[in-house]
Short mmCIF file of C-alpha atoms in Angstrom, two decimals:
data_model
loop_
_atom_site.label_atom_id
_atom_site.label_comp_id
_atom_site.label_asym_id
_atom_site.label_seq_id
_atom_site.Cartn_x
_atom_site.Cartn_y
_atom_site.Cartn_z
CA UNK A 1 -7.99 21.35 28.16
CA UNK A 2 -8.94 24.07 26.20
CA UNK A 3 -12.86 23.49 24.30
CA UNK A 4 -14.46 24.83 21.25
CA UNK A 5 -17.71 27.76 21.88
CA UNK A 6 -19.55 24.13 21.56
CA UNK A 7 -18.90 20.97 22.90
CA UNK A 8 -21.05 17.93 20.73
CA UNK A 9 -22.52 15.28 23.12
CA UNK A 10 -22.15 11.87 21.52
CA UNK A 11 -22.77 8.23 22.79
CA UNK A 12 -19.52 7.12 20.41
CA UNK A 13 -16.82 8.94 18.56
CA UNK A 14 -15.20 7.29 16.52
CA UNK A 15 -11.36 8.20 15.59
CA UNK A 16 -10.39 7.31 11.68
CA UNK A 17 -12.08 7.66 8.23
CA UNK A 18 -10.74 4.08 6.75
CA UNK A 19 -12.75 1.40 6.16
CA UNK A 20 -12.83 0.39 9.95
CA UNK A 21 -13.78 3.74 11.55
CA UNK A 22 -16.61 4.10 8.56
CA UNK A 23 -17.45 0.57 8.59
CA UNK A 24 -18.48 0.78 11.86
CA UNK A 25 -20.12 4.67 11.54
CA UNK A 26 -22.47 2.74 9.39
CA UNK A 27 -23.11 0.18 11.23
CA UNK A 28 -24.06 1.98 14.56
CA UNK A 29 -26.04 4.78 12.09
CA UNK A 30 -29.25 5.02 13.95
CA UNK A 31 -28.71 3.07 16.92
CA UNK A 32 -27.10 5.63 19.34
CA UNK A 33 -25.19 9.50 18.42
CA UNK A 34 -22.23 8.98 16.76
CA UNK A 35 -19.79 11.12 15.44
CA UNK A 36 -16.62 10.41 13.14
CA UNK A 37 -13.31 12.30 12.63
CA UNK A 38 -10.74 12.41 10.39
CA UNK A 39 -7.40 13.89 10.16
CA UNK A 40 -7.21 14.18 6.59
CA UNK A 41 -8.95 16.45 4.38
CA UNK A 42 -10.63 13.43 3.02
CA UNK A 43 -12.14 10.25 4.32
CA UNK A 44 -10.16 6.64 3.09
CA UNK A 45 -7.08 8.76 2.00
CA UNK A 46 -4.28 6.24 3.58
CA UNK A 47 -4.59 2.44 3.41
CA UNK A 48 -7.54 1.90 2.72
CA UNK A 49 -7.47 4.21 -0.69
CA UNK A 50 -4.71 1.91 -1.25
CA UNK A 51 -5.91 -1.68 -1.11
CA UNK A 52 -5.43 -4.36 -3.97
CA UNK A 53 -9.19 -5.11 -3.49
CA UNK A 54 -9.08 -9.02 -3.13
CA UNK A 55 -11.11 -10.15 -0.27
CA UNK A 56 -9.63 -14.02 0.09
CA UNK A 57 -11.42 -16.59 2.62
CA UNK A 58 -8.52 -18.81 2.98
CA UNK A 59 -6.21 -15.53 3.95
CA UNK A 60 -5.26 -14.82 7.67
CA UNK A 61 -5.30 -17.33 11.08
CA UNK A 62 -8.46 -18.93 11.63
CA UNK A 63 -10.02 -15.74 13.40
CA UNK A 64 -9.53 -13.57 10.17
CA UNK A 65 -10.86 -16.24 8.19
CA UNK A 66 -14.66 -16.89 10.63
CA UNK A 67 -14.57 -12.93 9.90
CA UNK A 68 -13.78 -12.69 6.17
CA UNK A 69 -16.46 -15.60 5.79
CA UNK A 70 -18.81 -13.28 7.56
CA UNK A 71 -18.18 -10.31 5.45
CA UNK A 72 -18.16 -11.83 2.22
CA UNK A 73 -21.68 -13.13 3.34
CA UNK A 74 -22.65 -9.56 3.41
CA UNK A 75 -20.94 -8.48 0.94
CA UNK A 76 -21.90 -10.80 -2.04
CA UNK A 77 -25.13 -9.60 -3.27
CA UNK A 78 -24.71 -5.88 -2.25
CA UNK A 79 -25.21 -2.72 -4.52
CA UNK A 80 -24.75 0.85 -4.02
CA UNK A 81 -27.39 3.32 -4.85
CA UNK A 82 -26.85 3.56 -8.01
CA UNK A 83 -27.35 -0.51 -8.30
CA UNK A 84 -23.61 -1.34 -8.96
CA UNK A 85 -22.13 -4.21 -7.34
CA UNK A 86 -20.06 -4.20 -4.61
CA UNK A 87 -18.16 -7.65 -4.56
CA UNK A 88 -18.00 -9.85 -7.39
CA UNK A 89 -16.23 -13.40 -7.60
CA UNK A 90 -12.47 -13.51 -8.58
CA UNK A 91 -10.36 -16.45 -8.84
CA UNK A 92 -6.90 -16.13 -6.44
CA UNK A 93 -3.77 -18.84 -7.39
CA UNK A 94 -0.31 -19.48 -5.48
CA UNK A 95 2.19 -20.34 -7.86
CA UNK A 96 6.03 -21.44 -6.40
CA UNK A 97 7.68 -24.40 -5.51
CA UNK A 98 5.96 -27.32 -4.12
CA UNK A 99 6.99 -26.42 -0.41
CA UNK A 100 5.88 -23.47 -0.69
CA UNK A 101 3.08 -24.11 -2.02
CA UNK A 102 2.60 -26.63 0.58
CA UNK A 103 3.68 -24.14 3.15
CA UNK A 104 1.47 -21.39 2.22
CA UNK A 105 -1.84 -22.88 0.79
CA UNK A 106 -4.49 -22.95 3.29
CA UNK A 107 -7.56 -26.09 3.49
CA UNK A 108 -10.15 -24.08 1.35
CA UNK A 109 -7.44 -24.48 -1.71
CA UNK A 110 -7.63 -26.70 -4.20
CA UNK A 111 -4.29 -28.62 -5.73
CA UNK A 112 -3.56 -27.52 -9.04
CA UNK A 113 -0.78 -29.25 -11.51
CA UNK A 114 1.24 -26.73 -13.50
CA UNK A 115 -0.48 -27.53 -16.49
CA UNK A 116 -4.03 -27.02 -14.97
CA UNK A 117 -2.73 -23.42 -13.39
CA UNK A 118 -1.23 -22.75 -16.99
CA UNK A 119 -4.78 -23.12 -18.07
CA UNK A 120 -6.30 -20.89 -15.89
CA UNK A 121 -3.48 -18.13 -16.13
CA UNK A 122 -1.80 -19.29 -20.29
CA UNK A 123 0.48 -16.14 -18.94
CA UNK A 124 2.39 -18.36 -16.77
CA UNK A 125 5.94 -19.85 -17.87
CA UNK A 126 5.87 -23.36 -18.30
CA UNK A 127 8.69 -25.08 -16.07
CA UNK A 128 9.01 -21.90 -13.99
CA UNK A 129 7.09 -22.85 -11.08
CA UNK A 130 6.34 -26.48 -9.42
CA UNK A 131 3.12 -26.54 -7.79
CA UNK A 132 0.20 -24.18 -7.56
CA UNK A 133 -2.83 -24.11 -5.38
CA UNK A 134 -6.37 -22.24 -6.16
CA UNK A 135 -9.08 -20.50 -4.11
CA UNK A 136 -12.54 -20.04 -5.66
CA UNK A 137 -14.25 -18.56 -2.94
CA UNK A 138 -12.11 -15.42 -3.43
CA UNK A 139 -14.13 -12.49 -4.13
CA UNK A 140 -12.44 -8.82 -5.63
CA UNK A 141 -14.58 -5.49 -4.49
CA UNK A 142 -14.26 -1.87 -5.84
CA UNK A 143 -12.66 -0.68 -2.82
CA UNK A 144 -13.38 3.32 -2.88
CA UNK A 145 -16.94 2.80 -3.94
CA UNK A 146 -17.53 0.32 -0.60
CA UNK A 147 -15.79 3.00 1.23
CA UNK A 148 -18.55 5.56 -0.17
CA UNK A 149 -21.50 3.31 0.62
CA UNK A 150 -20.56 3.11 4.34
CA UNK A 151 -20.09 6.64 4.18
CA UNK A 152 -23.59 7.37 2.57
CA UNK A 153 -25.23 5.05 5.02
CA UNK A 154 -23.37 6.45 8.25
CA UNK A 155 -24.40 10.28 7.00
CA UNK A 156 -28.41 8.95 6.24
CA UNK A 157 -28.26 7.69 9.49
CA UNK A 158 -27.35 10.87 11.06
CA UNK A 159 -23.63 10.10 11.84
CA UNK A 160 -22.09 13.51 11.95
CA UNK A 161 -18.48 13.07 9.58
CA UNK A 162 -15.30 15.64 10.18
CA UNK A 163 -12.64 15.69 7.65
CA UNK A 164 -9.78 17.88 8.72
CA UNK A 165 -10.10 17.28 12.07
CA UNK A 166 -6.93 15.60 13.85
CA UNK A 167 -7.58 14.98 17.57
CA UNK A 168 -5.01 17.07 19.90
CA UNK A 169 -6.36 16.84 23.06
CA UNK A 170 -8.04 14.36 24.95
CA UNK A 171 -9.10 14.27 28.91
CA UNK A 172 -11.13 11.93 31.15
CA UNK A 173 -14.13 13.83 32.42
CA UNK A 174 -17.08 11.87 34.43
CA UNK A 175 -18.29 9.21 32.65
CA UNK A 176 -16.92 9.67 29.22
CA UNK A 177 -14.35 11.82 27.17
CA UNK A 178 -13.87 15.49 26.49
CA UNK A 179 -12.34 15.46 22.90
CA UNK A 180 -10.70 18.24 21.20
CA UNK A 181 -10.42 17.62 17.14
CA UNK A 182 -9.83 20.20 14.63
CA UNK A 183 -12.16 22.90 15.70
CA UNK A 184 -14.77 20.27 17.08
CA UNK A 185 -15.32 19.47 20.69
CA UNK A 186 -16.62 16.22 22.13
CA UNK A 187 -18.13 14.78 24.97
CA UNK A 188 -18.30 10.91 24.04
CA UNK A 189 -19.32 8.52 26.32
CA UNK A 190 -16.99 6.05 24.31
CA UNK A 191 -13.89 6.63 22.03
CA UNK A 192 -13.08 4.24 19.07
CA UNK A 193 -9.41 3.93 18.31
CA UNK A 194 -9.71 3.37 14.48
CA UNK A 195 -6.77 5.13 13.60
CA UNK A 196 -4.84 2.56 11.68
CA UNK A 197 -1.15 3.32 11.87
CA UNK A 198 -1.30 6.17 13.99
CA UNK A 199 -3.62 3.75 16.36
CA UNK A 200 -0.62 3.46 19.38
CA UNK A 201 0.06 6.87 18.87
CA UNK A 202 -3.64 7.73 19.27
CA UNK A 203 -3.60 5.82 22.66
CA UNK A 204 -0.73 7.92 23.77
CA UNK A 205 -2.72 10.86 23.56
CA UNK A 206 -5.37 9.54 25.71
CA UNK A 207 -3.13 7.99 28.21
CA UNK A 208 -3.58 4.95 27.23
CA UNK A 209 -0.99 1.87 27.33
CA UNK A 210 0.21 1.53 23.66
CA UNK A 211 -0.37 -2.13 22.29
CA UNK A 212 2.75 -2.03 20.28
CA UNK A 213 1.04 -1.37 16.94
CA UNK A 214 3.75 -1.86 13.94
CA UNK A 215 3.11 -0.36 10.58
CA UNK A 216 4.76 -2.36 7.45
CA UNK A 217 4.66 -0.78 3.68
CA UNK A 218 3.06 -2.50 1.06
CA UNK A 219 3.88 -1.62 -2.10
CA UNK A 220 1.54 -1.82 -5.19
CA UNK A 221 1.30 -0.09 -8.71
CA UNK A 222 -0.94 -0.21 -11.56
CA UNK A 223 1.19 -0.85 -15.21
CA UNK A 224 0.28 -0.80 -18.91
CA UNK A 225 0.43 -3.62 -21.29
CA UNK A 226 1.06 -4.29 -25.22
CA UNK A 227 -1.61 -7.20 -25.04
CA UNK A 228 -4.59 -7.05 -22.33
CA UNK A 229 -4.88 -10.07 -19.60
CA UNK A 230 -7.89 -12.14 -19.73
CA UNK A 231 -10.25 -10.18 -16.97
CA UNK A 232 -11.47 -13.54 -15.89
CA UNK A 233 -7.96 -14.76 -15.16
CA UNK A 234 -7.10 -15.22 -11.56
CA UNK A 235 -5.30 -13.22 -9.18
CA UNK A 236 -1.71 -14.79 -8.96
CA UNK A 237 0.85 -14.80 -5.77
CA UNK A 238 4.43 -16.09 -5.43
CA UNK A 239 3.83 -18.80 -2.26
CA UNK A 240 6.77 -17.19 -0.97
CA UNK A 241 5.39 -13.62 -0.52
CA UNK A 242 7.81 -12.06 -3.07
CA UNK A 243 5.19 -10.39 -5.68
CA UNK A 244 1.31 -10.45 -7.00
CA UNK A 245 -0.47 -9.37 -9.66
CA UNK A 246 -3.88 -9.42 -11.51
CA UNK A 247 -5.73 -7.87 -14.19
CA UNK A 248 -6.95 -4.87 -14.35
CA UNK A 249 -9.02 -2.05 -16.80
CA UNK A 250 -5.01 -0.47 -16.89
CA UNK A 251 -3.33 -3.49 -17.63
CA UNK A 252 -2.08 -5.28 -14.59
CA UNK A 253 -2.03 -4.52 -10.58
CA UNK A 254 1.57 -6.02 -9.32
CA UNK A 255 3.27 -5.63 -6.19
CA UNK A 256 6.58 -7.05 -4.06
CA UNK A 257 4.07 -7.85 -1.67
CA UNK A 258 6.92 -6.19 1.06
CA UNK A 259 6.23 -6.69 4.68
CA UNK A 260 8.72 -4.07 6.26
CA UNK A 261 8.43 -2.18 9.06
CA UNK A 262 7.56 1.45 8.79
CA UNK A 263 6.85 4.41 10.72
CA UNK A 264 3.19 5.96 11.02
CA UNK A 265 4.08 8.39 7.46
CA UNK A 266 1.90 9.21 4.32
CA UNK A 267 4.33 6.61 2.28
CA UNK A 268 5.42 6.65 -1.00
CA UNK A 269 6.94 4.05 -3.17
CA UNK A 270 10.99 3.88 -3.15
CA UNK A 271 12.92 4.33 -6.34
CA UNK A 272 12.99 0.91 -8.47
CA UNK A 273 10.45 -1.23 -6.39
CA UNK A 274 7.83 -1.76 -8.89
CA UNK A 275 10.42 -2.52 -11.33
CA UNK A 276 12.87 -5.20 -9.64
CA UNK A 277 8.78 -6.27 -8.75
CA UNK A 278 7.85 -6.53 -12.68
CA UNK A 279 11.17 -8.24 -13.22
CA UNK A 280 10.20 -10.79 -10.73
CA UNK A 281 7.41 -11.75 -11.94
CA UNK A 282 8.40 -12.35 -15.39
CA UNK A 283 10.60 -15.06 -14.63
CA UNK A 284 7.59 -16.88 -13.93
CA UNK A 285 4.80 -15.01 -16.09
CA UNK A 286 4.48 -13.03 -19.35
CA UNK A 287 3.42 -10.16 -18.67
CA UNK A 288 4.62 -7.41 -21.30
CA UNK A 289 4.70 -3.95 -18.71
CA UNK A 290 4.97 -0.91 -21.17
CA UNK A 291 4.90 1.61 -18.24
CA UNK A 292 3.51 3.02 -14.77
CA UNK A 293 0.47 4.34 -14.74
CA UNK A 294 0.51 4.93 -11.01
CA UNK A 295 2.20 3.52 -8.10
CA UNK A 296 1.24 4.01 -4.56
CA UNK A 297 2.20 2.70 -0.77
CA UNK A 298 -0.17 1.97 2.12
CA UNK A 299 0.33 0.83 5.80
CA UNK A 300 -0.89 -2.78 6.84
CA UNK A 301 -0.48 -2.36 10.83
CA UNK A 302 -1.05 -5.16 12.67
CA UNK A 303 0.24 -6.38 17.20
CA UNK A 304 3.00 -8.48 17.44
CA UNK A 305 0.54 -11.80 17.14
CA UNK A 306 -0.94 -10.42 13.78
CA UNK A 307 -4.09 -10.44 14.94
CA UNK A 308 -6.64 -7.49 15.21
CA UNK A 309 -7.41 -5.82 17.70
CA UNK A 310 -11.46 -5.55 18.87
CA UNK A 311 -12.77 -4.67 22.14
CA UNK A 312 -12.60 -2.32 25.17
CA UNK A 313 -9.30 -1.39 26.80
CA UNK A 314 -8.86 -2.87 30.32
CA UNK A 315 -7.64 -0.56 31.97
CA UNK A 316 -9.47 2.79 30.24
CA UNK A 317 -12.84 2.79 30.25
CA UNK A 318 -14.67 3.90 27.20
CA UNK A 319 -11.80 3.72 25.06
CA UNK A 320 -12.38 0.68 21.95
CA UNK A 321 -10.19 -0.25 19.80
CA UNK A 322 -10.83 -1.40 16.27
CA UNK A 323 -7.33 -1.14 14.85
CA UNK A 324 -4.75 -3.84 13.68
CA UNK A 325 -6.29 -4.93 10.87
CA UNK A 326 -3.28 -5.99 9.10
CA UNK A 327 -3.94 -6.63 5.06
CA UNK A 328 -7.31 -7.99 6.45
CA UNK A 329 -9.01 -4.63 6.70
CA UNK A 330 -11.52 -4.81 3.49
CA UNK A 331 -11.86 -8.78 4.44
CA UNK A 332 -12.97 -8.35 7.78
CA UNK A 333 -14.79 -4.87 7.75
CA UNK A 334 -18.45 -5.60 8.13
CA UNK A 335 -17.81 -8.75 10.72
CA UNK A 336 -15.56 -6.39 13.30
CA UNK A 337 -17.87 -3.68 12.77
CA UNK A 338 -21.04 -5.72 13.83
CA UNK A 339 -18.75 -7.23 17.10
CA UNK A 340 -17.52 -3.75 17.70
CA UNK A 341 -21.25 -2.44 17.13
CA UNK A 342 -22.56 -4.90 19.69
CA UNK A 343 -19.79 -4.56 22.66
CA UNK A 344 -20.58 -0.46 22.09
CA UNK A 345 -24.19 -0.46 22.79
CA UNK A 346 -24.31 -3.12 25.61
CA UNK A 347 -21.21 -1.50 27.32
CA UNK A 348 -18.26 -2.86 28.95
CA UNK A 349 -19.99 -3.96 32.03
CA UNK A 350 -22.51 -6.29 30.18
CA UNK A 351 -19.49 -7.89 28.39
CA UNK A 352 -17.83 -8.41 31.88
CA UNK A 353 -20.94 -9.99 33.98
CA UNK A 354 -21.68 -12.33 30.69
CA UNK A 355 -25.48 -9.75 29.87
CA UNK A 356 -23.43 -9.78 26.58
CA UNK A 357 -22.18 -13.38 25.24
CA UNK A 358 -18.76 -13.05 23.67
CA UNK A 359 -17.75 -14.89 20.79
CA UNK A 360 -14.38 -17.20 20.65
CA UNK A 361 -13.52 -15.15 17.74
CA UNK A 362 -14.34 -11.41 19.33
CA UNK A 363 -12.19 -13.35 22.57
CA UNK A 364 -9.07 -14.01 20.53
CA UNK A 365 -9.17 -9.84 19.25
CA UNK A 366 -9.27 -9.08 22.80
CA UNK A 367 -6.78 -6.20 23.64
CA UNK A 368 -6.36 -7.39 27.58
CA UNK A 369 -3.71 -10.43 25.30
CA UNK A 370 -1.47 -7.61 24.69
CA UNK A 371 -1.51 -5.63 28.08
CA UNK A 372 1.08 -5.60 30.00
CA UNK A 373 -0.69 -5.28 33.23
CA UNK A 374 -2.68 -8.46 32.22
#
């Protein structure tokens, strides 16, 4: 493959400026060289510029929820330099029918009657929904400016950041990779697959077995309101997955909460989603939308088994993945990061002689469940 005049020697390099990729920048900051690079011109610009910023403990299979519990941990007393919180406490309801409600409500929920939910939330219809179910543990975080803390504490601790800088070639050499991104060349003993939709894709390049990696759109959009919702009020979901919304400084966050499969694009919202979305949830909620302010579609990629995907591959060595993240990526950020930080520096052979315990959480994330040459 063809190199740059210099090649930068690096212990990991880590592919993907979302929360994952700088999650764990920051958390390996200091401990070993690390570089980071990112396709786009800036760093968070997909999914994780896009999130609806409600970290929720009783979200996700039981893996997703030992790892939200573990970032929220971290998460609920932190400030950024300039002293501003993080992570704050926010309320999160499932309104619908009583099966569904049933269905989708996980143990940490408390039972609400429609007239205690109507309390909460005095937007809600009365006699348009059955049951409802409530989640205090739920906490809401200002997405971008956790995204610029990680990124602050990766560059302090001499993590060297491209922006710009796609990867196009890749080749085994020795012991580790030779890396060609952008204009940047790297020799890295390991490679983190971080890549979030583009994650199988980034395998490909490598020669790597893909995982089968599906992106699904997720539509959300901020809207304007004649009459401002209570900021305390909580975050509200159809328990059938059909919509969401919750207050915010512009009036209201709402989304069809879609699952549908995509491509690996820069998507954009289709023609009429956020309204047949706003019309939806005014059969069960006032909620008087005046306009868009700004609508927007991200990519929530996630295996076949909707679980993440954390560990070394088993048949490359040196290439990690940290990808699949689903809608869990926020949630979950500073717990795979720590995992992924830990299998890095003690290597794939102390994690296969047992020098490195592994967790029944980091076991379940394990990429060798969706080889095919398992």
């Amino acid at each position: 493959m063809a190199t740059t005049d210099s090649t930068h020697d690096v212990d990991v390099l880590i592919v993907g400026g979302g929360i994952a990729g700088l999650s764990l920048a920051s958390e390996l900051a200091g401990k070993c060289r690390v570089a980071l690079v990112e396709a786009e011109q800036s760093l968070a610009y997909h999914t994780s510029s896009r999130s609806a910023q409600q970290l929720i403990p009783s979200y996700g299979p039981a893996p997703v929820q030992e790892l939200t519990r573990r970032t929220l941990a971290t998460l609920r007393d932190a400030v950024d330099d300039a002293g501003r919180r993080l992570a704050w406490p926010s309320r999160f309801m499932l309104v619908g029918t009583a099966a569904d409600v049933a269905a989708e409500a996980h143990a940490g929920m408390g039972r609400l009657a429609p007239d205690e939910a109507r309390g909460l939330a005095p937007v809600l219809r009365e006699g348009a929904f059955e049951a409802a179910a409530l989640d205090t543990d739920s906490v809401r975080t200002d997405a971008l400016a956790l995204v610029a803390d990680h990124e602050a504490k990766a560059r302090a601790g001499g993590v060297a950041i491209h922006v710009g800088s796609p990867v196009h070639t890749a080749q085994r050499v020795g012991a580790g990779w030779l890396v060609g991104a952008g204009a940047e060349g790297f020799h890295a003993a390991n490679v983190v697959n971080a890549a979030g939709a583009w994650a199988d894709d980034l395998a490909i390049l490598f020669g790597v077995e893909r995982l089968g990696l599906q992106p699904f759109r997720r539509t959300a959009a901020l809207v304007s309101l004649a009459e401002p919702l209570d900021p305390d009020m909580p975050m509200i979901a159809a328990a059938d997955d059909s919509w969401y919304f919750r207050p915010d400084e512009a009036g209201a966050l709402v989304s069809p909460s879609e699952t549908e499969p995509s491509r690996a694009e820069d998507a954009i919202p289709r023609p009429g989603d956020v309204e047949r979305t706003v019309e939806l949830i005014r059969r069960v909620a006032d909620l008087p939308v005046t306009g868009i302010v700004r609508a927007w579609t991200g990519l929530r990629t996630s295996p076949a088994d909707g679980l993440p995907l954390l560990g070394f591959d088993p048949e490359a060595p040196g290439f990690f993945w940290l990808a699949g993240q689903g809608g869990y990526g926020f949630q979950t950020s500073a717990a795979m990061a720590e995992d992924a930080a830990g299998q890095l520096l003690a290597g794939s052979e102390a994690l296969r002689t047992g020098a490195r315990p592994v967790s029944e959480t980091e076991r379940a994330l394990d990429p060798h469940r969706l080889s095919v040459r398992r």
